[in-house]
XYZ file of N, CA and C in Angstrom:
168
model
N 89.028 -14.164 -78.961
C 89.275 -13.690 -77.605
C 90.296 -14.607 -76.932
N 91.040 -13.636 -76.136
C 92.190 -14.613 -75.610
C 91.858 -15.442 -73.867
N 92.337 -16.985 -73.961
C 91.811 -16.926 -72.828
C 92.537 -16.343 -71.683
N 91.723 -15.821 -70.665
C 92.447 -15.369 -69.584
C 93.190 -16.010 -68.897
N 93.297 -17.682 -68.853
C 94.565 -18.350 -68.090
C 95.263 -18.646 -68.869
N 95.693 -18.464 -70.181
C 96.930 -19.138 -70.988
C 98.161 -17.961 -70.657
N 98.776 -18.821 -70.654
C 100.529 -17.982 -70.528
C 101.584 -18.296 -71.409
N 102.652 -17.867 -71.341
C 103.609 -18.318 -72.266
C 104.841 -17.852 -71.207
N 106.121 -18.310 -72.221
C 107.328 -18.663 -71.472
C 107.498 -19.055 -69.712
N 106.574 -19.844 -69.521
C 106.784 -20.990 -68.030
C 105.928 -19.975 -67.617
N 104.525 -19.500 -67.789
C 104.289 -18.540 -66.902
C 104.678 -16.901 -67.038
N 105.866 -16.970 -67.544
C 106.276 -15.682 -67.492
C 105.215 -13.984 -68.288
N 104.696 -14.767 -69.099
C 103.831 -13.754 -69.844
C 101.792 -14.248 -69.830
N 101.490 -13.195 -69.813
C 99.707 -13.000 -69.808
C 99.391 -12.639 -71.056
N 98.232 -12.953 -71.131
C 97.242 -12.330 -71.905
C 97.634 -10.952 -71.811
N 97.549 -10.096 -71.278
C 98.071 -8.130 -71.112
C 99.004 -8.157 -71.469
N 100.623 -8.883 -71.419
C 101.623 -8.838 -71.664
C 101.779 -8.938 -73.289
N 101.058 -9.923 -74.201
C 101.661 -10.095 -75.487
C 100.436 -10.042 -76.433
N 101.085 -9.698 -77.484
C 99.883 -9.896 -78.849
C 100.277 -11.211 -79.248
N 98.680 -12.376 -79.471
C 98.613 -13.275 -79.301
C 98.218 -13.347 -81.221
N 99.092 -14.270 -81.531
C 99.252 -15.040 -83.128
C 97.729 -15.481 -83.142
N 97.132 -15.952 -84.281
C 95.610 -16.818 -84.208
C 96.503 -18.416 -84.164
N 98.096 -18.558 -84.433
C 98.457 -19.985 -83.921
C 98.823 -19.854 -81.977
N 98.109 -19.315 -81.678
C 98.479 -18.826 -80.126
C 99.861 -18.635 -79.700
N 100.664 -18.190 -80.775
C 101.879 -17.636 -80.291
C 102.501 -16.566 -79.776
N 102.637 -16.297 -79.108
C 102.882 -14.951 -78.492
C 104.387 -13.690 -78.328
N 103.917 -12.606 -78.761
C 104.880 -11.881 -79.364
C 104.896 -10.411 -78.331
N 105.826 -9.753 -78.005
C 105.778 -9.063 -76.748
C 105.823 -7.648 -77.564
N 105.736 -7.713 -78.974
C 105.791 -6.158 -79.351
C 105.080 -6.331 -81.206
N 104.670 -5.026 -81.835
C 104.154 -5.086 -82.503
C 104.802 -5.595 -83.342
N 105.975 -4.664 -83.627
C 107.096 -4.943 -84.750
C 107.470 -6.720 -84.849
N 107.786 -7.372 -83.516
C 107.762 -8.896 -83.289
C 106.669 -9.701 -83.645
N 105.552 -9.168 -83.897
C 104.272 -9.664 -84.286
C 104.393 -10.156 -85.476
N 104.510 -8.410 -86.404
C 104.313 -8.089 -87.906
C 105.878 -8.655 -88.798
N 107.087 -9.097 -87.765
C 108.177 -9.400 -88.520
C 108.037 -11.129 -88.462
N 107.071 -12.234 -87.211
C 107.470 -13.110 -86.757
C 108.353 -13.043 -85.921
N 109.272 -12.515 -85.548
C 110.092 -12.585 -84.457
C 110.010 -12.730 -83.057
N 110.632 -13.331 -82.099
C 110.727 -13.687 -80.877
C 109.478 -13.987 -80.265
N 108.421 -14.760 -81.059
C 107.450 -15.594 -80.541
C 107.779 -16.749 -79.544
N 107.092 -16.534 -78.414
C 106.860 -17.543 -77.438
C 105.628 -18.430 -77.573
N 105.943 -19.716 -77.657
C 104.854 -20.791 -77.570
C 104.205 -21.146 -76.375
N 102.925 -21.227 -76.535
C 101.864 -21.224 -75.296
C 102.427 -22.485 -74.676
N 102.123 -22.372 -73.280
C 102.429 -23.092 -71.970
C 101.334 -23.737 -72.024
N 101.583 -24.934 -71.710
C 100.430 -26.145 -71.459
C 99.153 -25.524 -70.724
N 97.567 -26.316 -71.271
C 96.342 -25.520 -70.220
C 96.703 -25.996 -68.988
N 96.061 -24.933 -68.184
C 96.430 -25.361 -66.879
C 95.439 -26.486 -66.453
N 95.299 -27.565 -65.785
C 94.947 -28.889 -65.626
C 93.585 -28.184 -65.043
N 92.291 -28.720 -65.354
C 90.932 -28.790 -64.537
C 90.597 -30.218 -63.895
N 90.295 -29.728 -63.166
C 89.839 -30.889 -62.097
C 88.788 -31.076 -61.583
N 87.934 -31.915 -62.347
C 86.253 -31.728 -62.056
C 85.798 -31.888 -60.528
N 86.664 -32.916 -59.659
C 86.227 -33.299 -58.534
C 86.375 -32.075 -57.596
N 87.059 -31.135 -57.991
C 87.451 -29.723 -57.043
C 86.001 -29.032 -57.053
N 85.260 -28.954 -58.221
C 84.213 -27.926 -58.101
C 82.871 -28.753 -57.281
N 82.018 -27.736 -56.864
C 81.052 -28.008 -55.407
C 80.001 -27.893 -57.282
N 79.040 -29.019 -56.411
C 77.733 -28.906 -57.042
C 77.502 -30.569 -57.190
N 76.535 -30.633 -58.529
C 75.526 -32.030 -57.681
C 76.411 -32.997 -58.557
């Protein structure tokens, strides 16, 4: 399952937007999938920040 905050090219692409490689690379069409072609490499996780969330 893909996660719902990873992106690729700076943001530019979602999870809905691309079929995602099992090396999390991301490909905007089938044929680009099944040839390797014009894969985009995942964008850094986006940073968590424990002190942001409420609880004990």
């Amino acid at each position: 399952m893909t996660d719902p905050d990873r992106t690729w090219d700076d943001g530019r692409l979602h999870p809905e937007d691309v079929i995602e490689a099992a090396d999390h690379t991301a490909y905007e069409s089938p044929s680009d999938y099944y040839l390797g072609n014009n894969g985009h490499e995942p964008d850094p996780a986006p940073h968590h920040d424990p002190s942001a969330e409420d609880g004990w």
